[in-house]
PDB file of C-alpha atoms in Angstrom:
ATOM      1  CA  ALA A  18      -1.846   7.846 -27.187  1.00  0.00           C
ATOM      2  CA  VAL A  19       1.372   7.570 -24.978  1.00  0.00           C
ATOM      3  CA  THR A  20       2.118   5.869 -22.167  1.00  0.00           C
ATOM      4  CA  TRP A  21       5.444   5.456 -20.478  1.00  0.00           C
ATOM      5  CA  GLY A  22       6.546   3.844 -16.998  1.00  0.00           C
ATOM      6  CA  VAL A  23       9.397   5.498 -15.036  1.00  0.00           C
ATOM      7  CA  ASN A  24      11.187   3.500 -12.099  1.00  0.00           C
ATOM      8  CA  CYS A  25      12.904   5.796 -10.109  1.00  0.00           C
ATOM      9  CA  PHE A  26      15.120   4.029  -7.569  1.00  0.00           C
ATOM     10  CA  PHE A  27      16.464   5.703  -4.210  1.00  0.00           C
ATOM     11  CA  GLY A  28      18.897   4.890  -1.681  1.00  0.00           C
ATOM     12  CA  THR A  29      16.987   6.516   1.033  1.00  0.00           C
ATOM     13  CA  GLU A  30      13.324   6.326   1.708  1.00  0.00           C
ATOM     14  CA  ASP A  31      13.941  10.583   2.380  1.00  0.00           C
ATOM     15  CA  ALA A  32      14.647  10.803  -0.907  1.00  0.00           C
ATOM     16  CA  ALA A  33      11.905   8.947  -2.268  1.00  0.00           C
ATOM     17  CA  ILE A  34       9.373  10.397   0.399  1.00  0.00           C
ATOM     18  CA  ALA A  35      10.819  14.298  -1.090  1.00  0.00           C
ATOM     19  CA  PHE A  36      10.988  13.337  -4.567  1.00  0.00           C
ATOM     20  CA  VAL A  37       6.731  12.186  -4.585  1.00  0.00           C
ATOM     21  CA  ASN A  38       6.011  15.522  -2.538  1.00  0.00           C
ATOM     22  CA  ALA A  39       7.547  17.495  -5.292  1.00  0.00           C
ATOM     23  CA  ALA A  40       6.294  15.419  -7.978  1.00  0.00           C
ATOM     24  CA  ARG A  41       3.052  15.442  -7.579  1.00  0.00           C
ATOM     25  CA  PRO A  42       1.925  19.081  -8.053  1.00  0.00           C
ATOM     26  CA  ALA A  43       5.117  19.298 -10.746  1.00  0.00           C
ATOM     27  CA  LEU A  44       3.821  16.572 -13.364  1.00  0.00           C
ATOM     28  CA  GLU A  45       1.430  17.839 -15.392  1.00  0.00           C
ATOM     29  CA  ARG A  46       0.810  13.748 -16.838  1.00  0.00           C
ATOM     30  CA  ALA A  47       1.321  11.546 -14.122  1.00  0.00           C
ATOM     31  CA  ALA A  48      -1.472   9.419 -14.167  1.00  0.00           C
ATOM     32  CA  ALA A  49      -0.244   7.079 -11.424  1.00  0.00           C
ATOM     33  CA  MET A  50       2.334   7.198  -8.782  1.00  0.00           C
ATOM     34  CA  GLU A  51       3.336   3.719  -7.232  1.00  0.00           C
ATOM     35  CA  TYR A  52       5.877   2.919  -4.511  1.00  0.00           C
ATOM     36  CA  PHE A  53       7.677  -0.540  -3.183  1.00  0.00           C
ATOM     37  CA  ASP A  54      10.275  -0.382   0.269  1.00  0.00           C
ATOM     38  CA  ALA A  55      13.609  -1.933   0.714  1.00  0.00           C
ATOM     39  CA  GLU A  56      11.585  -5.007   2.409  1.00  0.00           C
ATOM     40  CA  ALA A  57       9.384  -5.160  -0.856  1.00  0.00           C
ATOM     41  CA  LEU A  58      12.616  -4.890  -3.211  1.00  0.00           C
ATOM     42  CA  ASP A  59      14.519  -7.421  -0.781  1.00  0.00           C
ATOM     43  CA  ILE A  60      11.812  -9.993  -1.491  1.00  0.00           C
ATOM     44  CA  LEU A  61      11.786  -9.519  -5.041  1.00  0.00           C
ATOM     45  CA  ARG A  62      15.722  -9.966  -5.303  1.00  0.00           C
ATOM     46  CA  GLN A  63      15.102 -13.110  -3.364  1.00  0.00           C
ATOM     47  CA  GLN A  64      12.277 -14.661  -5.263  1.00  0.00           C
ATOM     48  CA  ARG A  65      14.580 -13.946  -8.010  1.00  0.00           C
ATOM     49  CA  GLU A  66      17.258 -16.302  -6.927  1.00  0.00           C
ATOM     50  CA  ALA A  67      14.723 -18.994  -5.317  1.00  0.00           C
ATOM     51  CA  SER A  68      12.388 -19.364  -8.176  1.00  0.00           C
ATOM     52  CA  THR A  69      12.922 -19.684 -11.808  1.00  0.00           C
ATOM     53  CA  ALA A  70       8.912 -18.344 -12.449  1.00  0.00           C
ATOM     54  CA  PHE A  71      10.367 -15.296 -11.174  1.00  0.00           C
ATOM     55  CA  SER A  72      14.049 -15.454 -13.315  1.00  0.00           C
ATOM     56  CA  ALA A  73      12.900 -12.724 -15.476  1.00  0.00           C
ATOM     57  CA  LEU A  74      12.879 -10.271 -13.144  1.00  0.00           C
ATOM     58  CA  PRO A  75      15.789  -7.273 -13.510  1.00  0.00           C
ATOM     59  CA  LYS A  76      18.745  -7.810 -11.220  1.00  0.00           C
ATOM     60  CA  LEU A  77      18.624  -4.450  -8.878  1.00  0.00           C
ATOM     61  CA  ASP A  78      21.664  -2.851  -8.185  1.00  0.00           C
ATOM     62  CA  ALA A  79      22.891  -3.094  -4.374  1.00  0.00           C
ATOM     63  CA  HIS A  80      22.153   0.757  -3.414  1.00  0.00           C
ATOM     64  CA  TYR A  81      18.354   0.670  -4.825  1.00  0.00           C
ATOM     65  CA  ALA A  82      16.660   0.583  -1.556  1.00  0.00           C
ATOM     66  CA  TYR A  83      13.586   2.029  -2.694  1.00  0.00           C
ATOM     67  CA  CYS A  84      11.122   2.616  -5.177  1.00  0.00           C
ATOM     68  CA  VAL A  85       8.623   4.895  -6.961  1.00  0.00           C
ATOM     69  CA  TYR A  86       6.760   4.221 -10.435  1.00  0.00           C
ATOM     70  CA  VAL A  87       5.502   7.311 -12.045  1.00  0.00           C
ATOM     71  CA  GLU A  88       3.512   6.321 -15.042  1.00  0.00           C
ATOM     72  CA  LEU A  89       3.076   9.297 -17.934  1.00  0.00           C
ATOM     73  CA  GLU A  90       0.143   9.673 -20.093  1.00  0.00           C
ATOM     74  CA  ALA A  91       0.419  12.005 -22.920  1.00  0.00           C
ATOM     75  CA  ASP A  92      -1.099  13.179 -26.482  1.00  0.00           C
ATOM     76  CA  SER A  93       2.489  12.889 -28.356  1.00  0.00           C
ATOM     77  CA  GLN A  94       5.695  11.649 -27.663  1.00  0.00           C
ATOM     78  CA  LYS A  95       7.275  15.230 -27.718  1.00  0.00           C
ATOM     79  CA  GLU A  96       4.871  15.996 -24.264  1.00  0.00           C
ATOM     80  CA  ALA A  97       6.356  12.539 -22.904  1.00  0.00           C
ATOM     81  CA  THR A  98       9.707  13.723 -23.524  1.00  0.00           C
ATOM     82  CA  SER A  99       8.801  17.199 -21.809  1.00  0.00           C
ATOM     83  CA  GLU A 100       7.655  15.512 -18.977  1.00  0.00           C
ATOM     84  CA  LEU A 101      10.146  12.885 -18.462  1.00  0.00           C
ATOM     85  CA  THR A 102      12.494  15.255 -18.506  1.00  0.00           C
ATOM     86  CA  CYS A 103      10.990  17.035 -15.750  1.00  0.00           C
ATOM     87  CA  LEU A 104      10.951  14.065 -14.466  1.00  0.00           C
ATOM     88  CA  GLY A 105      14.649  13.621 -14.190  1.00  0.00           C
ATOM     89  CA  GLU A 106      15.265  17.208 -12.711  1.00  0.00           C
ATOM     90  CA  LEU A 107      13.136  16.635  -9.921  1.00  0.00           C
ATOM     91  CA  LEU A 108      15.061  13.023  -9.075  1.00  0.00           C
ATOM     92  CA  GLU A 109      18.568  15.352  -9.108  1.00  0.00           C
ATOM     93  CA  ALA A 110      17.109  17.563  -7.256  1.00  0.00           C
ATOM     94  CA  HIS A 111      15.479  15.383  -4.302  1.00  0.00           C
ATOM     95  CA  GLY A 112      18.153  12.858  -3.539  1.00  0.00           C
ATOM     96  CA  GLY A 113      18.002  10.699  -6.614  1.00  0.00           C
ATOM     97  CA  SER A 114      19.478  10.433  -9.681  1.00  0.00           C
ATOM     98  CA  ARG A 115      18.555  10.117 -13.821  1.00  0.00           C
ATOM     99  CA  TYR A 116      20.740   6.959 -13.953  1.00  0.00           C
ATOM    100  CA  ASP A 117      19.227   5.534 -11.168  1.00  0.00           C
ATOM    101  CA  THR A 118      15.856   4.876 -13.555  1.00  0.00           C
ATOM    102  CA  TRP A 119      14.210   2.191 -15.508  1.00  0.00           C
ATOM    103  CA  VAL A 120      12.003   3.403 -18.457  1.00  0.00           C
ATOM    104  CA  ALA A 121       9.753   1.443 -20.185  1.00  0.00           C
ATOM    105  CA  ARG A 122       8.335   3.140 -23.917  1.00  0.00           C
ATOM    106  CA  THR A 123       7.017   0.093 -25.923  1.00  0.00           C
ATOM    107  CA  ASP A 124       4.558  -2.492 -24.790  1.00  0.00           C
ATOM    108  CA  ILE A 125       7.165  -4.844 -24.311  1.00  0.00           C
ATOM    109  CA  ASP A 126       9.086  -2.941 -21.594  1.00  0.00           C
ATOM    110  CA  ARG A 127       5.158  -2.183 -19.694  1.00  0.00           C
ATOM    111  CA  GLU A 128       4.632  -5.574 -20.085  1.00  0.00           C
ATOM    112  CA  SER A 129       8.064  -6.352 -18.028  1.00  0.00           C
ATOM    113  CA  GLN A 130       7.437  -3.383 -15.497  1.00  0.00           C
ATOM    114  CA  ARG A 131       3.940  -4.595 -15.148  1.00  0.00           C
ATOM    115  CA  PHE A 132       5.604  -8.154 -14.169  1.00  0.00           C
ATOM    116  CA  PHE A 133       7.902  -5.983 -11.369  1.00  0.00           C
ATOM    117  CA  ARG A 134       4.758  -4.232  -9.699  1.00  0.00           C
ATOM    118  CA  HIS A 135       3.048  -7.597 -10.196  1.00  0.00           C
ATOM    119  CA  ALA A 136       5.334  -9.566  -8.170  1.00  0.00           C
ATOM    120  CA  ILE A 137       5.646  -7.995  -5.148  1.00  0.00           C
ATOM    121  CA  PRO A 138       2.142  -8.853  -3.679  1.00  0.00           C
ATOM    122  CA  GLU A 139       2.118 -12.648  -5.198  1.00  0.00           C
ATOM    123  CA  SER A 140       5.935 -13.162  -3.863  1.00  0.00           C
ATOM    124  CA  VAL A 141       4.161 -11.956   0.086  1.00  0.00           C
ATOM    125  CA  ASN A 142       1.395 -14.044  -0.479  1.00  0.00           C
ATOM    126  CA  MET A 143       3.956 -17.590  -1.676  1.00  0.00           C
ATOM    127  CA  LEU A 144       5.732 -16.669   0.943  1.00  0.00           C
ATOM    128  CA  ILE A 145       2.699 -16.606   3.791  1.00  0.00           C
ATOM    129  CA  ASP A 146       1.008 -19.595   2.323  1.00  0.00           C
ATOM    130  CA  GLU A 147       4.693 -21.073   3.082  1.00  0.00           C
ATOM    131  CA  ARG A 148       4.097 -20.027   6.580  1.00  0.00           C
ATOM    132  CA  ARG A 149       0.610 -21.369   6.893  1.00  0.00           C
ATOM    133  CA  ARG A 150       1.875 -25.045   6.789  1.00  0.00           C
ATOM    134  CA  THR A 151       3.734 -24.369   9.849  1.00  0.00           C
ATOM    135  CA  ASP A 152       1.018 -22.420  11.491  1.00  0.00           C
ATOM    136  CA  PRO A 153      -2.482 -22.278   9.854  1.00  0.00           C
ATOM    137  CA  THR A 154      -4.060 -19.543  12.240  1.00  0.00           C
ATOM    138  CA  ILE A 155      -1.881 -16.969  10.354  1.00  0.00           C
ATOM    139  CA  THR A 156      -2.681 -14.474   7.181  1.00  0.00           C
ATOM    140  CA  LYS A 157      -1.059 -11.813   5.480  1.00  0.00           C
ATOM    141  CA  LEU A 158      -2.212  -8.460   7.881  1.00  0.00           C
ATOM    142  CA  GLY A 159      -2.491  -5.388   4.740  1.00  0.00           C
ATOM    143  CA  SER A 160      -3.541  -1.643   5.643  1.00  0.00           C
ATOM    144  CA  ASP A 161      -5.182   0.318   3.621  1.00  0.00           C
ATOM    145  CA  MET A 162      -5.385   3.402   5.188  1.00  0.00           C
ATOM    146  CA  SER A 163      -4.503   7.082   3.970  1.00  0.00           C
ATOM    147  CA  VAL A 164      -3.797  10.392   4.696  1.00  0.00           C
ATOM    148  CA  PRO A 165      -3.574  14.161   3.197  1.00  0.00           C
ATOM    149  CA  ASN A 166      -0.836  14.936   1.394  1.00  0.00           C
ATOM    150  CA  ALA A 167       0.423  16.963   3.901  1.00  0.00           C
ATOM    151  CA  ARG A 168       0.885  13.936   6.240  1.00  0.00           C
ATOM    152  CA  LEU A 169       2.575  11.802   4.134  1.00  0.00           C
ATOM    153  CA  ALA A 170       5.780  12.000   5.735  1.00  0.00           C
ATOM    154  CA  ASP A 171       4.719  12.089   9.122  1.00  0.00           C
ATOM    155  CA  VAL A 172       2.489   8.268   8.458  1.00  0.00           C
ATOM    156  CA  VAL A 173       5.400   7.276   6.785  1.00  0.00           C
ATOM    157  CA  ALA A 174       7.525   7.969  10.221  1.00  0.00           C
ATOM    158  CA  LEU A 175       4.637   6.356  12.253  1.00  0.00           C
ATOM    159  CA  TYR A 176       4.947   2.880  10.379  1.00  0.00           C
ATOM    160  CA  ARG A 177       8.438   2.911  10.749  1.00  0.00           C
ATOM    161  CA  ARG A 178       8.994   3.255  14.286  1.00  0.00           C
ATOM    162  CA  THR A 179       6.217   1.579  15.410  1.00  0.00           C
ATOM    163  CA  LEU A 180       7.219  -1.080  13.164  1.00  0.00           C
ATOM    164  CA  ALA A 181      10.767  -1.219  14.609  1.00  0.00           C
ATOM    165  CA  GLU A 182       9.066  -1.204  17.868  1.00  0.00           C
ATOM    166  CA  SER A 183       6.875  -3.782  17.285  1.00  0.00           C
ATOM    167  CA  GLY A 184      10.053  -6.228  15.788  1.00  0.00           C
ATOM    168  CA  LEU A 185       7.742  -7.020  13.246  1.00  0.00           C
ATOM    169  CA  GLU A 186       8.298  -8.344   9.794  1.00  0.00           C
ATOM    170  CA  SER A 187       6.815  -6.201   6.835  1.00  0.00           C
ATOM    171  CA  ALA A 188       7.221  -4.938   3.532  1.00  0.00           C
ATOM    172  CA  ALA A 189       5.326  -1.953   2.119  1.00  0.00           C
ATOM    173  CA  TRP A 190       3.897  -0.740  -1.275  1.00  0.00           C
ATOM    174  CA  GLY A 191       1.108   1.183  -3.127  1.00  0.00           C
ATOM    175  CA  HIS A 192      -0.255   4.130  -4.350  1.00  0.00           C
ATOM    176  CA  ILE A 193       2.072   6.522  -2.695  1.00  0.00           C
ATOM    177  CA  GLY A 194       1.009   9.373  -4.783  1.00  0.00           C
ATOM    178  CA  ASN A 195      -2.481   9.440  -2.748  1.00  0.00           C
ATOM    179  CA  ASN A 196      -0.838   8.951   0.218  1.00  0.00           C
ATOM    180  CA  HIS A 197      -2.385   5.463   0.488  1.00  0.00           C
ATOM    181  CA  LEU A 198       0.438   2.732   1.392  1.00  0.00           C
ATOM    182  CA  HIS A 199      -0.663  -0.550   1.988  1.00  0.00           C
ATOM    183  CA  VAL A 200       2.252  -2.312   4.710  1.00  0.00           C
ATOM    184  CA  ASN A 201       2.001  -5.668   5.161  1.00  0.00           C
ATOM    185  CA  ILE A 202       2.950  -7.205   8.349  1.00  0.00           C
ATOM    186  CA  LEU A 203       4.327 -10.831   7.917  1.00  0.00           C
ATOM    187  CA  PRO A 204       3.482 -12.442  10.630  1.00  0.00           C
ATOM    188  CA  ARG A 205       5.585 -15.897  11.381  1.00  0.00           C
ATOM    189  CA  ASP A 206       3.216 -17.014  14.022  1.00  0.00           C
ATOM    190  CA  ALA A 207       0.350 -16.821  15.595  1.00  0.00           C
ATOM    191  CA  GLN A 208       1.668 -14.091  18.046  1.00  0.00           C
ATOM    192  CA  ASP A 209       2.863 -11.968  15.561  1.00  0.00           C
ATOM    193  CA  TYR A 210      -0.312 -12.072  13.740  1.00  0.00           C
ATOM    194  CA  ARG A 211      -2.209 -10.853  17.235  1.00  0.00           C
ATOM    195  CA  ARG A 212      -0.085  -8.157  17.884  1.00  0.00           C
ATOM    196  CA  GLY A 213      -0.189  -6.458  13.842  1.00  0.00           C
ATOM    197  CA  GLY A 214      -3.925  -6.577  14.832  1.00  0.00           C
ATOM    198  CA  GLU A 215      -3.237  -4.330  17.631  1.00  0.00           C
ATOM    199  CA  LEU A 216      -0.708  -2.145  15.251  1.00  0.00           C
ATOM    200  CA  PHE A 217      -3.246  -2.080  13.182  1.00  0.00           C
ATOM    201  CA  ALA A 218      -5.517  -0.383  15.721  1.00  0.00           C
ATOM    202  CA  GLN A 219      -2.580   1.908  16.489  1.00  0.00           C
ATOM    203  CA  TRP A 220      -2.405   3.091  13.550  1.00  0.00           C
ATOM    204  CA  ALA A 221      -6.325   3.145  12.547  1.00  0.00           C
ATOM    205  CA  SER A 222      -6.068   6.216  16.208  1.00  0.00           C
ATOM    206  CA  GLU A 223      -3.008   7.860  14.643  1.00  0.00           C
ATOM    207  CA  VAL A 224      -4.492   8.033  11.387  1.00  0.00           C
ATOM    208  CA  THR A 225      -7.667   9.154  11.958  1.00  0.00           C
ATOM    209  CA  ALA A 226      -5.956  11.880  14.250  1.00  0.00           C
ATOM    210  CA  MET A 227      -4.314  13.144  10.823  1.00  0.00           C
ATOM    211  CA  GLY A 228      -7.449  13.515   8.798  1.00  0.00           C
ATOM    212  CA  GLY A 229      -6.673  10.372   7.467  1.00  0.00           C
ATOM    213  CA  ALA A 230      -9.126   7.332   6.345  1.00  0.00           C
ATOM    214  CA  VAL A 231      -8.430   4.237   8.064  1.00  0.00           C
ATOM    215  CA  SER A 232     -10.350   2.186   5.031  1.00  0.00           C
ATOM    216  CA  ALA A 233      -9.123   3.868   1.859  1.00  0.00           C
ATOM    217  CA  GLU A 234      -9.750   1.601  -1.112  1.00  0.00           C
ATOM    218  CA  HIS A 235     -10.310  -2.143  -0.075  1.00  0.00           C
ATOM    219  CA  GLY A 236     -13.215  -2.210   3.002  1.00  0.00           C
ATOM    220  CA  VAL A 237     -13.004  -2.833   6.174  1.00  0.00           C
ATOM    221  CA  GLY A 238     -15.327  -6.064   6.434  1.00  0.00           C
ATOM    222  CA  LYS A 239     -15.242  -7.929   9.852  1.00  0.00           C
ATOM    223  CA  ILE A 240     -11.250  -8.035  10.474  1.00  0.00           C
ATOM    224  CA  LYS A 241     -11.256  -4.108  10.095  1.00  0.00           C
ATOM    225  CA  ALA A 242     -15.088  -3.476  11.667  1.00  0.00           C
ATOM    226  CA  GLY A 243     -13.767  -1.216  14.221  1.00  0.00           C
ATOM    227  CA  PHE A 244     -11.787   0.776  12.497  1.00  0.00           C
ATOM    228  CA  LEU A 245     -14.506   2.720  11.073  1.00  0.00           C
ATOM    229  CA  GLU A 246     -15.864   3.138  15.016  1.00  0.00           C
ATOM    230  CA  THR A 247     -12.326   4.650  15.486  1.00  0.00           C
ATOM    231  CA  MET A 248     -12.669   7.245  12.536  1.00  0.00           C
ATOM    232  CA  TYR A 249     -15.948   7.859  12.821  1.00  0.00           C
ATOM    233  CA  GLY A 250     -17.264   7.642  16.794  1.00  0.00           C
ATOM    234  CA  HIS A 251     -20.091   5.824  18.390  1.00  0.00           C
ATOM    235  CA  GLU A 252     -22.984   7.938  17.388  1.00  0.00           C
ATOM    236  CA  ALA A 253     -22.184   8.122  13.661  1.00  0.00           C
ATOM    237  CA  MET A 254     -21.921   4.216  13.760  1.00  0.00           C
ATOM    238  CA  VAL A 255     -25.253   3.902  15.771  1.00  0.00           C
ATOM    239  CA  GLU A 256     -27.090   6.191  12.920  1.00  0.00           C
ATOM    240  CA  SER A 257     -25.526   4.042  10.060  1.00  0.00           C
ATOM    241  CA  ALA A 258     -26.588   0.996  11.629  1.00  0.00           C
ATOM    242  CA  ARG A 259     -30.365   2.481  11.637  1.00  0.00           C
ATOM    243  CA  LEU A 260     -30.520   2.545   8.318  1.00  0.00           C
ATOM    244  CA  LYS A 261     -29.257  -0.365   7.801  1.00  0.00           C
ATOM    245  CA  LEU A 262     -32.194  -1.282   9.723  1.00  0.00           C
ATOM    246  CA  GLN A 263     -34.513   0.496   7.145  1.00  0.00           C
ATOM    247  CA  LEU A 264     -33.310  -1.907   4.309  1.00  0.00           C
ATOM    248  CA  ASP A 265     -32.730  -5.271   6.084  1.00  0.00           C
ATOM    249  CA  PRO A 266     -34.906  -5.333   9.607  1.00  0.00           C
ATOM    250  CA  ASP A 267     -33.970  -8.164  11.416  1.00  0.00           C
ATOM    251  CA  GLY A 268     -29.961  -7.263  10.987  1.00  0.00           C
ATOM    252  CA  GLN A 269     -29.516 -10.575   9.349  1.00  0.00           C
ATOM    253  CA  LEU A 270     -27.697  -9.755   5.823  1.00  0.00           C
ATOM    254  CA  GLY A 271     -23.379  -9.342   6.088  1.00  0.00           C
ATOM    255  CA  ARG A 272     -23.627  -9.805   9.970  1.00  0.00           C
ATOM    256  CA  GLY A 273     -20.559  -8.361  11.399  1.00  0.00           C
ATOM    257  CA  ASN A 274     -19.595  -6.523   8.176  1.00  0.00           C
ATOM    258  CA  LEU A 275     -19.436  -2.481   9.216  1.00  0.00           C
ATOM    259  CA  PHE A 276     -21.363  -2.729  12.253  1.00  0.00           C
ATOM    260  CA  SER A 277     -20.746  -5.249  15.235  1.00  0.00           C
ATOM    261  CA  GLU A 278     -23.669  -8.443  16.000  1.00  0.00           C
ATOM    262  CA  LYS A 279     -23.926  -6.344  19.702  1.00  0.00           C
ATOM    263  CA  LEU A 280     -24.922  -3.466  18.142  1.00  0.00           C
ATOM    264  CA  LEU A 281     -27.114  -4.333  15.656  1.00  0.00           C
ATOM    265  CA  ASP A 282     -29.272  -6.998  18.353  1.00  0.00           C
ATOM    266  CA  GLU A 283     -29.700  -4.116  20.752  1.00  0.00           C
ATOM    267  CA  LEU A 284     -31.107  -1.635  17.646  1.00  0.00           C
ATOM    268  CA  VAL A 285     -33.327  -4.236  16.895  1.00  0.00           C
ATOM    269  CA  GLN A 286     -34.733  -5.411  20.286  1.00  0.00           C
ATOM    270  CA  LYS A 287     -35.359  -1.170  20.599  1.00  0.00           C
ATOM    271  CA  GLY A 288     -37.459  -1.718  17.201  1.00  0.00           C
ATOM    272  CA  GLY A 289     -34.883  -0.909  14.642  1.00  0.00           C
ATOM    273  CA  ALA A 290     -34.778   2.158  12.980  1.00  0.00           C
TER     274      ALA A 290
END
């Protein structure tokens, strides 16, 4: 009956992660928890100034470096208020402030908040489209990996360390409530694109070692098909490919998705399933 959205802003990523780890078990009516890192918020600031289409975005204070969005769902305003009070206490206890928030209780405010959330991926797509005019071979590289609750801080530290070492431009957002961030590498040229792909392969290996998943939501398709073998091992891929060949004996459907064409052809030659 009652849905409220709360944008919680933090000065450091460590504080944002500490809040998430504390809020996840403590908030009984949190339906969603989303994340936007410093680079993502900076892109929004730039878009707000550069494009009239984004002029309705709220002006973000300079010390708002990271954002955790929490959506509360309750059966009454009394329940929602109680949950909001709990959220405020968690903020104060984990490096945030109840004053550094944006609470949306009405349909109009929630629509504005929704525009804020959707503007980030839209802005990144526009940025990549602009760069493709110079180098049409590049695309945005978006990760889709998740880890167990206990490894959230570890995987974020992995992302930060390796991105700093690589010198690649990035922006991260996504479903921090289940430790499922979309880290988007924003290549400036073909060399960045190649290095970004190599970095994703490294992340796939380390996320697997943490007990995580290389594709938590979007599937793998052709570009990330190799990550499945990283996660499950070669024998599991052979078993899965044999199952596919029971339904598609010649290995013709969706070639290169999930399984390499080489593996499928070898199994077909051996009699398939």
